[in-house]
Amino acid sequence: MRSSLMASQEIAQDKDPDRATVVVHAPLDALSGGDRGCAIERGPVIHPEVAARLSCDARLQVVLHDRKGDPLGIGWAGRNPPPWLMRALRHRDERCTFPGCDLRRFTHAHHITKWPLGPTTLRNLVLVCPFHHKLVHEHHWRVELSKAGAATWFRPNGRRFDPSAARLQGRLDRAPPSARVRYPTPTHSTPKRVHQGHLRRIP
């Protein structure tokens, strides 16, 4: 009853009630690093990382459950940055923060510390494009933010991503054939016959 009342209040305050909403049922520990599966309402079971990505920046309703399966509550707001916060985020980051990515449109607000454990604040958000957002949640890349607001990216093995080294390796891989070392191929052609008039007698 309480959950239904909460949902009704949210819908009444929603400025866009006709927009499609995805409802995900998730154990509380699944969004905080656990290995328990989540499920889309009346749909398939999904991996916790997929649920975390959906809940990071999407029109999503999350119903949290305890270990017994009893609903703990409904989460809506708190996750989606309000317009004023998105303006501040875009002013700081300008584009996707992954090194070398210049995409400015269609960027997402990524929670560095996963929601709901991490707050929806400027210190816990970075801009990412859809491709690199998926790279974080489903391929275990990680991003950290310095006090100055600069983003540093880390590979799945924990090593810091060095864009200059990646560009150098890319140039080596794409080197044209003329830039590669070539060794002469030995030939075994038959010697030509020399005309006797070209020979010089040695005394």
PDB file of C-alpha atoms in Angstrom:
ATOM      1  CA  MET A   1       0.000   0.000   0.000  1.00  0.00           C
ATOM      2  CA  ARG A   2       2.799   2.374   0.953  1.00  0.00           C
ATOM      3  CA  SER A   3       4.695   1.547  -2.256  1.00  0.00           C
ATOM      4  CA  SER A   4       1.585   2.199  -4.360  1.00  0.00           C
ATOM      5  CA  LEU A   5       1.081   5.550  -2.623  1.00  0.00           C
ATOM      6  CA  MET A   6       4.710   6.521  -3.263  1.00  0.00           C
ATOM      7  CA  ALA A   7       4.378   5.619  -6.933  1.00  0.00           C
ATOM      8  CA  SER A   8       1.111   7.581  -7.257  1.00  0.00           C
ATOM      9  CA  GLN A   9       2.712  10.667  -5.723  1.00  0.00           C
ATOM     10  CA  GLU A  10       5.673  10.443  -8.086  1.00  0.00           C
ATOM     11  CA  ILE A  11       3.435  10.064 -11.150  1.00  0.00           C
ATOM     12  CA  ALA A  12       1.331  13.036 -10.044  1.00  0.00           C
ATOM     13  CA  GLN A  13       4.479  15.185  -9.806  1.00  0.00           C
ATOM     14  CA  ASP A  14       5.969  13.856 -13.041  1.00  0.00           C
ATOM     15  CA  LYS A  15       6.173  16.490 -15.797  1.00  0.00           C
ATOM     16  CA  ASP A  16       6.244  13.788 -18.460  1.00  0.00           C
ATOM     17  CA  PRO A  17       3.987  10.932 -17.265  1.00  0.00           C
ATOM     18  CA  ASP A  18       3.582   9.465 -20.760  1.00  0.00           C
ATOM     19  CA  ARG A  19       7.274   8.736 -21.140  1.00  0.00           C
ATOM     20  CA  ALA A  20       8.077   5.018 -21.054  1.00  0.00           C
ATOM     21  CA  THR A  21       9.446   3.740 -17.750  1.00  0.00           C
ATOM     22  CA  VAL A  22      11.459   0.576 -17.182  1.00  0.00           C
ATOM     23  CA  VAL A  23      10.852  -1.124 -13.823  1.00  0.00           C
ATOM     24  CA  VAL A  24      13.730  -3.221 -12.483  1.00  0.00           C
ATOM     25  CA  HIS A  25      13.433  -5.392  -9.370  1.00  0.00           C
ATOM     26  CA  ALA A  26      16.826  -5.597  -7.683  1.00  0.00           C
ATOM     27  CA  PRO A  27      18.162  -7.100  -4.444  1.00  0.00           C
ATOM     28  CA  LEU A  28      19.708  -4.345  -2.348  1.00  0.00           C
ATOM     29  CA  ASP A  29      23.195  -5.886  -2.524  1.00  0.00           C
ATOM     30  CA  ALA A  30      23.048  -6.350  -6.320  1.00  0.00           C
ATOM     31  CA  LEU A  31      23.590  -2.647  -6.989  1.00  0.00           C
ATOM     32  CA  SER A  32      26.431  -2.484  -4.465  1.00  0.00           C
ATOM     33  CA  GLY A  33      28.671  -5.142  -5.984  1.00  0.00           C
ATOM     34  CA  GLY A  34      26.821  -8.353  -5.235  1.00  0.00           C
ATOM     35  CA  ASP A  35      26.402 -11.177  -7.720  1.00  0.00           C
ATOM     36  CA  ARG A  36      22.655 -11.681  -7.354  1.00  0.00           C
ATOM     37  CA  GLY A  37      20.604 -11.193 -10.499  1.00  0.00           C
ATOM     38  CA  CYS A  38      18.060  -8.458 -11.172  1.00  0.00           C
ATOM     39  CA  ALA A  39      14.901  -8.728 -13.226  1.00  0.00           C
ATOM     40  CA  ILE A  40      12.943  -6.387 -15.448  1.00  0.00           C
ATOM     41  CA  GLU A  41       9.296  -6.408 -14.413  1.00  0.00           C
ATOM     42  CA  ARG A  42       7.473  -9.035 -16.506  1.00  0.00           C
ATOM     43  CA  GLY A  43      10.726  -9.539 -18.374  1.00  0.00           C
ATOM     44  CA  PRO A  44      14.029 -11.420 -18.288  1.00  0.00           C
ATOM     45  CA  VAL A  45      16.678 -11.612 -15.592  1.00  0.00           C
ATOM     46  CA  ILE A  46      19.533  -9.173 -16.224  1.00  0.00           C
ATOM     47  CA  HIS A  47      23.091  -8.926 -14.914  1.00  0.00           C
ATOM     48  CA  PRO A  48      23.638  -6.544 -11.961  1.00  0.00           C
ATOM     49  CA  GLU A  49      26.061  -4.477 -14.076  1.00  0.00           C
ATOM     50  CA  VAL A  50      23.341  -3.939 -16.680  1.00  0.00           C
ATOM     51  CA  ALA A  51      20.958  -2.843 -13.930  1.00  0.00           C
ATOM     52  CA  ALA A  52      23.617  -0.486 -12.566  1.00  0.00           C
ATOM     53  CA  ARG A  53      24.116   1.070 -15.999  1.00  0.00           C
ATOM     54  CA  LEU A  54      20.365   1.490 -16.476  1.00  0.00           C
ATOM     55  CA  SER A  55      19.973   3.051 -13.041  1.00  0.00           C
ATOM     56  CA  CYS A  56      22.921   5.378 -13.611  1.00  0.00           C
ATOM     57  CA  ASP A  57      21.254   7.684 -16.127  1.00  0.00           C
ATOM     58  CA  ALA A  58      17.863   6.587 -17.393  1.00  0.00           C
ATOM     59  CA  ARG A  59      14.149   6.902 -16.853  1.00  0.00           C
ATOM     60  CA  LEU A  60      14.011   3.972 -14.486  1.00  0.00           C
ATOM     61  CA  GLN A  61      12.023   2.860 -11.489  1.00  0.00           C
ATOM     62  CA  VAL A  62      13.959   0.562  -9.170  1.00  0.00           C
ATOM     63  CA  VAL A  63      12.134  -1.587  -6.618  1.00  0.00           C
ATOM     64  CA  LEU A  64      14.636  -2.693  -3.970  1.00  0.00           C
ATOM     65  CA  HIS A  65      14.131  -6.004  -2.171  1.00  0.00           C
ATOM     66  CA  ASP A  66      15.698  -7.506   0.934  1.00  0.00           C
ATOM     67  CA  ARG A  67      17.207 -11.012   1.040  1.00  0.00           C
ATOM     68  CA  LYS A  68      13.766 -12.518   1.651  1.00  0.00           C
ATOM     69  CA  GLY A  69      12.390 -10.888  -1.487  1.00  0.00           C
ATOM     70  CA  ASP A  70      10.217  -8.377   0.353  1.00  0.00           C
ATOM     71  CA  PRO A  71      10.120  -4.902  -1.252  1.00  0.00           C
ATOM     72  CA  LEU A  72      11.955  -2.219   0.716  1.00  0.00           C
ATOM     73  CA  GLY A  73      10.837   0.765  -1.322  1.00  0.00           C
ATOM     74  CA  ILE A  74      10.745   2.462  -4.685  1.00  0.00           C
ATOM     75  CA  GLY A  75      13.566   4.631  -5.978  1.00  0.00           C
ATOM     76  CA  TRP A  76      13.013   7.366  -8.538  1.00  0.00           C
ATOM     77  CA  ALA A  77      14.480  10.792  -7.955  1.00  0.00           C
ATOM     78  CA  GLY A  78      17.923  11.087  -6.389  1.00  0.00           C
ATOM     79  CA  ARG A  79      19.451   9.270  -9.351  1.00  0.00           C
ATOM     80  CA  ASN A  80      18.667  11.593 -12.263  1.00  0.00           C
ATOM     81  CA  PRO A  81      20.611  14.877 -12.034  1.00  0.00           C
ATOM     82  CA  PRO A  82      18.285  17.908 -12.097  1.00  0.00           C
ATOM     83  CA  PRO A  83      18.698  20.393 -14.974  1.00  0.00           C
ATOM     84  CA  TRP A  84      20.833  22.818 -12.956  1.00  0.00           C
ATOM     85  CA  LEU A  85      23.262  20.016 -12.046  1.00  0.00           C
ATOM     86  CA  MET A  86      23.464  18.809 -15.657  1.00  0.00           C
ATOM     87  CA  ARG A  87      24.318  22.374 -16.726  1.00  0.00           C
ATOM     88  CA  ALA A  88      27.126  22.491 -14.168  1.00  0.00           C
ATOM     89  CA  LEU A  89      28.358  19.058 -15.265  1.00  0.00           C
ATOM     90  CA  ARG A  90      28.387  20.004 -18.954  1.00  0.00           C
ATOM     91  CA  HIS A  91      30.146  23.264 -18.144  1.00  0.00           C
ATOM     92  CA  ARG A  92      32.898  21.388 -16.286  1.00  0.00           C
ATOM     93  CA  ASP A  93      33.403  18.371 -18.565  1.00  0.00           C
ATOM     94  CA  GLU A  94      32.158  19.804 -21.909  1.00  0.00           C
ATOM     95  CA  ARG A  95      32.299  16.365 -23.589  1.00  0.00           C
ATOM     96  CA  CYS A  96      32.774  12.660 -22.877  1.00  0.00           C
ATOM     97  CA  THR A  97      35.637  12.431 -20.381  1.00  0.00           C
ATOM     98  CA  PHE A  98      37.193   9.309 -21.922  1.00  0.00           C
ATOM     99  CA  PRO A  99      40.586  10.365 -23.360  1.00  0.00           C
ATOM    100  CA  GLY A 100      40.372  11.006 -27.073  1.00  0.00           C
ATOM    101  CA  CYS A 101      36.564  10.992 -27.237  1.00  0.00           C
ATOM    102  CA  ASP A 102      35.199  14.317 -28.504  1.00  0.00           C
ATOM    103  CA  LEU A 103      31.498  13.465 -28.382  1.00  0.00           C
ATOM    104  CA  ARG A 104      29.518  16.333 -26.869  1.00  0.00           C
ATOM    105  CA  ARG A 105      25.968  15.304 -27.733  1.00  0.00           C
ATOM    106  CA  PHE A 106      23.984  12.401 -26.271  1.00  0.00           C
ATOM    107  CA  THR A 107      26.305  12.184 -23.245  1.00  0.00           C
ATOM    108  CA  HIS A 108      25.235  10.524 -19.982  1.00  0.00           C
ATOM    109  CA  ALA A 109      25.847  11.521 -16.383  1.00  0.00           C
ATOM    110  CA  HIS A 110      27.792   8.589 -14.925  1.00  0.00           C
ATOM    111  CA  HIS A 111      27.880   7.985 -11.167  1.00  0.00           C
ATOM    112  CA  ILE A 112      31.511   7.291 -10.196  1.00  0.00           C
ATOM    113  CA  THR A 113      30.310   5.552  -7.035  1.00  0.00           C
ATOM    114  CA  LYS A 114      27.290   3.561  -8.141  1.00  0.00           C
ATOM    115  CA  TRP A 115      23.852   4.765  -7.262  1.00  0.00           C
ATOM    116  CA  PRO A 116      22.233   4.262  -4.749  1.00  0.00           C
ATOM    117  CA  LEU A 117      25.446   4.102  -2.668  1.00  0.00           C
ATOM    118  CA  GLY A 118      26.919   7.174  -4.353  1.00  0.00           C
ATOM    119  CA  PRO A 119      25.190  10.568  -4.225  1.00  0.00           C
ATOM    120  CA  THR A 120      23.967  12.475  -7.255  1.00  0.00           C
ATOM    121  CA  THR A 121      26.404  15.356  -6.844  1.00  0.00           C
ATOM    122  CA  LEU A 122      28.910  17.085  -9.118  1.00  0.00           C
ATOM    123  CA  ARG A 123      31.798  15.392  -7.290  1.00  0.00           C
ATOM    124  CA  ASN A 124      30.335  11.963  -8.057  1.00  0.00           C
ATOM    125  CA  LEU A 125      29.415  12.549 -11.719  1.00  0.00           C
ATOM    126  CA  VAL A 126      31.301  12.597 -15.022  1.00  0.00           C
ATOM    127  CA  LEU A 127      30.070  12.927 -18.595  1.00  0.00           C
ATOM    128  CA  VAL A 128      30.404   9.835 -20.776  1.00  0.00           C
ATOM    129  CA  CYS A 129      29.101   8.925 -24.217  1.00  0.00           C
ATOM    130  CA  PRO A 130      26.870   5.826 -24.532  1.00  0.00           C
ATOM    131  CA  PHE A 131      29.765   3.657 -25.779  1.00  0.00           C
ATOM    132  CA  HIS A 132      32.140   4.503 -22.926  1.00  0.00           C
ATOM    133  CA  HIS A 133      29.289   4.335 -20.402  1.00  0.00           C
ATOM    134  CA  LYS A 134      28.808   0.714 -21.400  1.00  0.00           C
ATOM    135  CA  LEU A 135      32.585   0.231 -21.227  1.00  0.00           C
ATOM    136  CA  VAL A 136      32.474   1.121 -17.527  1.00  0.00           C
ATOM    137  CA  HIS A 137      29.491  -0.928 -16.452  1.00  0.00           C
ATOM    138  CA  GLU A 138      29.873  -4.034 -18.588  1.00  0.00           C
ATOM    139  CA  HIS A 139      33.616  -4.213 -19.283  1.00  0.00           C
ATOM    140  CA  HIS A 140      34.946  -3.142 -15.863  1.00  0.00           C
ATOM    141  CA  TRP A 141      36.711   0.095 -16.784  1.00  0.00           C
ATOM    142  CA  ARG A 142      36.900   2.666 -13.978  1.00  0.00           C
ATOM    143  CA  VAL A 143      37.115   6.447 -13.738  1.00  0.00           C
ATOM    144  CA  GLU A 144      38.302   8.678 -10.898  1.00  0.00           C
ATOM    145  CA  LEU A 145      37.942  12.413 -10.439  1.00  0.00           C
ATOM    146  CA  SER A 146      40.672  14.693  -9.070  1.00  0.00           C
ATOM    147  CA  LYS A 147      39.985  17.628  -6.756  1.00  0.00           C
ATOM    148  CA  ALA A 148      40.354  19.899  -9.778  1.00  0.00           C
ATOM    149  CA  GLY A 149      37.658  17.943 -11.637  1.00  0.00           C
ATOM    150  CA  ALA A 150      39.960  16.102 -14.066  1.00  0.00           C
ATOM    151  CA  ALA A 151      38.936  12.545 -14.941  1.00  0.00           C
ATOM    152  CA  THR A 152      41.468   9.697 -14.926  1.00  0.00           C
ATOM    153  CA  TRP A 153      40.534   6.393 -16.545  1.00  0.00           C
ATOM    154  CA  PHE A 154      41.734   2.925 -15.558  1.00  0.00           C
ATOM    155  CA  ARG A 155      41.746  -0.310 -17.516  1.00  0.00           C
ATOM    156  CA  PRO A 156      40.030  -3.472 -16.197  1.00  0.00           C
ATOM    157  CA  ASN A 157      43.437  -4.696 -14.928  1.00  0.00           C
ATOM    158  CA  GLY A 158      43.751  -1.574 -12.760  1.00  0.00           C
ATOM    159  CA  ARG A 159      46.412   0.146 -14.851  1.00  0.00           C
ATOM    160  CA  ARG A 160      45.957   3.806 -15.664  1.00  0.00           C
ATOM    161  CA  PHE A 161      44.928   4.383 -19.271  1.00  0.00           C
ATOM    162  CA  ASP A 162      47.637   6.345 -21.102  1.00  0.00           C
ATOM    163  CA  PRO A 163      46.126   7.867 -24.266  1.00  0.00           C
ATOM    164  CA  SER A 164      49.532   8.893 -25.673  1.00  0.00           C
ATOM    165  CA  ALA A 165      50.813   5.299 -25.517  1.00  0.00           C
ATOM    166  CA  ALA A 166      47.595   4.056 -27.122  1.00  0.00           C
ATOM    167  CA  ARG A 167      47.936   6.567 -29.971  1.00  0.00           C
ATOM    168  CA  LEU A 168      51.582   5.548 -30.539  1.00  0.00           C
ATOM    169  CA  GLN A 169      50.644   1.873 -30.694  1.00  0.00           C
ATOM    170  CA  GLY A 170      47.841   2.718 -33.096  1.00  0.00           C
ATOM    171  CA  ARG A 171      50.243   4.556 -35.399  1.00  0.00           C
ATOM    172  CA  LEU A 172      52.645   1.614 -35.373  1.00  0.00           C
ATOM    173  CA  ASP A 173      49.835  -0.800 -36.194  1.00  0.00           C
ATOM    174  CA  ARG A 174      48.701   1.406 -39.071  1.00  0.00           C
ATOM    175  CA  ALA A 175      52.183   2.072 -40.511  1.00  0.00           C
ATOM    176  CA  PRO A 176      52.141   1.983 -44.336  1.00  0.00           C
ATOM    177  CA  PRO A 177      54.108  -0.755 -46.106  1.00  0.00           C
ATOM    178  CA  SER A 178      56.668   1.797 -47.325  1.00  0.00           C
ATOM    179  CA  ALA A 179      57.576   2.626 -43.719  1.00  0.00           C
ATOM    180  CA  ARG A 180      58.402  -0.955 -42.807  1.00  0.00           C
ATOM    181  CA  VAL A 181      61.818  -2.536 -43.163  1.00  0.00           C
ATOM    182  CA  ARG A 182      62.209  -4.475 -46.366  1.00  0.00           C
ATOM    183  CA  TYR A 183      64.945  -7.009 -46.999  1.00  0.00           C
ATOM    184  CA  PRO A 184      66.028  -7.875 -50.565  1.00  0.00           C
ATOM    185  CA  THR A 185      64.915 -11.234 -51.820  1.00  0.00           C
ATOM    186  CA  PRO A 186      67.868 -13.288 -53.117  1.00  0.00           C
ATOM    187  CA  THR A 187      67.647 -14.250 -56.788  1.00  0.00           C
ATOM    188  CA  HIS A 188      69.098 -17.325 -58.449  1.00  0.00           C
ATOM    189  CA  SER A 189      69.013 -16.226 -62.068  1.00  0.00           C
ATOM    190  CA  THR A 190      71.317 -17.856 -64.640  1.00  0.00           C
ATOM    191  CA  PRO A 191      74.413 -15.697 -65.448  1.00  0.00           C
ATOM    192  CA  LYS A 192      74.330 -14.139 -68.885  1.00  0.00           C
ATOM    193  CA  ARG A 193      76.903 -15.233 -71.470  1.00  0.00           C
ATOM    194  CA  VAL A 194      79.630 -12.617 -71.974  1.00  0.00           C
ATOM    195  CA  HIS A 195      80.724 -11.771 -75.512  1.00  0.00           C
ATOM    196  CA  GLN A 196      84.396 -12.501 -76.107  1.00  0.00           C
ATOM    197  CA  GLY A 197      84.933  -8.964 -77.414  1.00  0.00           C
ATOM    198  CA  HIS A 198      84.151  -7.632 -73.953  1.00  0.00           C
ATOM    199  CA  LEU A 199      86.913  -9.677 -72.373  1.00  0.00           C
ATOM    200  CA  ARG A 200      90.285  -8.124 -71.746  1.00  0.00           C
ATOM    201  CA  ARG A 201      93.375 -10.243 -71.820  1.00  0.00           C
ATOM    202  CA  ILE A 202      95.438  -9.946 -68.675  1.00  0.00           C
ATOM    203  CA  PRO A 203      99.179 -10.161 -69.382  1.00  0.00           C
TER     204      PRO A 203
END
